[in-house]
PDB file of C-alpha atoms in Angstrom:
ATOM      1  CA  MET Q   1     129.924 100.789  62.074  1.00  0.00           C
ATOM      2  CA  TYR Q   2     133.006  99.594  63.969  1.00  0.00           C
ATOM      3  CA  PHE Q   3     135.320 101.683  61.804  1.00  0.00           C
ATOM      4  CA  LYS Q   4     133.070 104.870  62.174  1.00  0.00           C
ATOM      5  CA  ASP Q   5     133.175 104.158  66.026  1.00  0.00           C
ATOM      6  CA  THR Q   6     137.090 104.056  65.885  1.00  0.00           C
ATOM      7  CA  THR Q   7     137.536 106.975  63.615  1.00  0.00           C
ATOM      8  CA  LEU Q   8     135.100 109.079  66.211  1.00  0.00           C
ATOM      9  CA  LYS Q   9     137.456 107.854  69.143  1.00  0.00           C
ATOM     10  CA  LEU Q  10     140.582 108.808  67.319  1.00  0.00           C
ATOM     11  CA  PHE Q  11     139.329 112.048  66.303  1.00  0.00           C
ATOM     12  CA  HIS Q  12     138.137 112.798  69.781  1.00  0.00           C
ATOM     13  CA  ASN Q  13     141.541 111.748  71.431  1.00  0.00           C
ATOM     14  CA  ALA Q  14     143.411 113.973  68.937  1.00  0.00           C
ATOM     15  CA  ARG Q  15     140.914 117.067  69.950  1.00  0.00           C
ATOM     16  CA  LYS Q  16     141.799 116.574  73.624  1.00  0.00           C
ATOM     17  CA  CYS Q  17     145.412 116.187  72.841  1.00  0.00           C
ATOM     18  CA  HIS Q  18     145.401 119.301  71.031  1.00  0.00           C
ATOM     19  CA  LEU Q  19     143.535 121.200  73.990  1.00  0.00           C
ATOM     20  CA  HIS Q  20     146.218 119.711  76.418  1.00  0.00           C
ATOM     21  CA  ILE Q  21     149.073 121.044  74.229  1.00  0.00           C
ATOM     22  CA  ARG Q  22     147.426 124.275  73.841  1.00  0.00           C
ATOM     23  CA  ALA Q  23     147.172 124.677  77.564  1.00  0.00           C
ATOM     24  CA  ILE Q  24     150.650 123.645  78.177  1.00  0.00           C
ATOM     25  CA  ALA Q  25     151.963 126.197  75.393  1.00  0.00           C
ATOM     26  CA  ASN Q  26     149.991 129.014  77.290  1.00  0.00           C
ATOM     27  CA  LEU Q  27     151.445 128.140  80.646  1.00  0.00           C
ATOM     28  CA  LEU Q  28     154.842 128.388  78.870  1.00  0.00           C
ATOM     29  CA  GLY Q  29     153.924 131.683  77.480  1.00  0.00           C
ATOM     30  CA  ILE Q  30     154.287 130.590  73.822  1.00  0.00           C
TER      31      ILE Q  30
END
């Protein structure tokens, strides 16, 4: 149970980070 929760948290953080990277890339015009 703990392992699954940690994995979900990591996955969610990775998705959030990916969205931020895409937003920054859009601002830079990449």
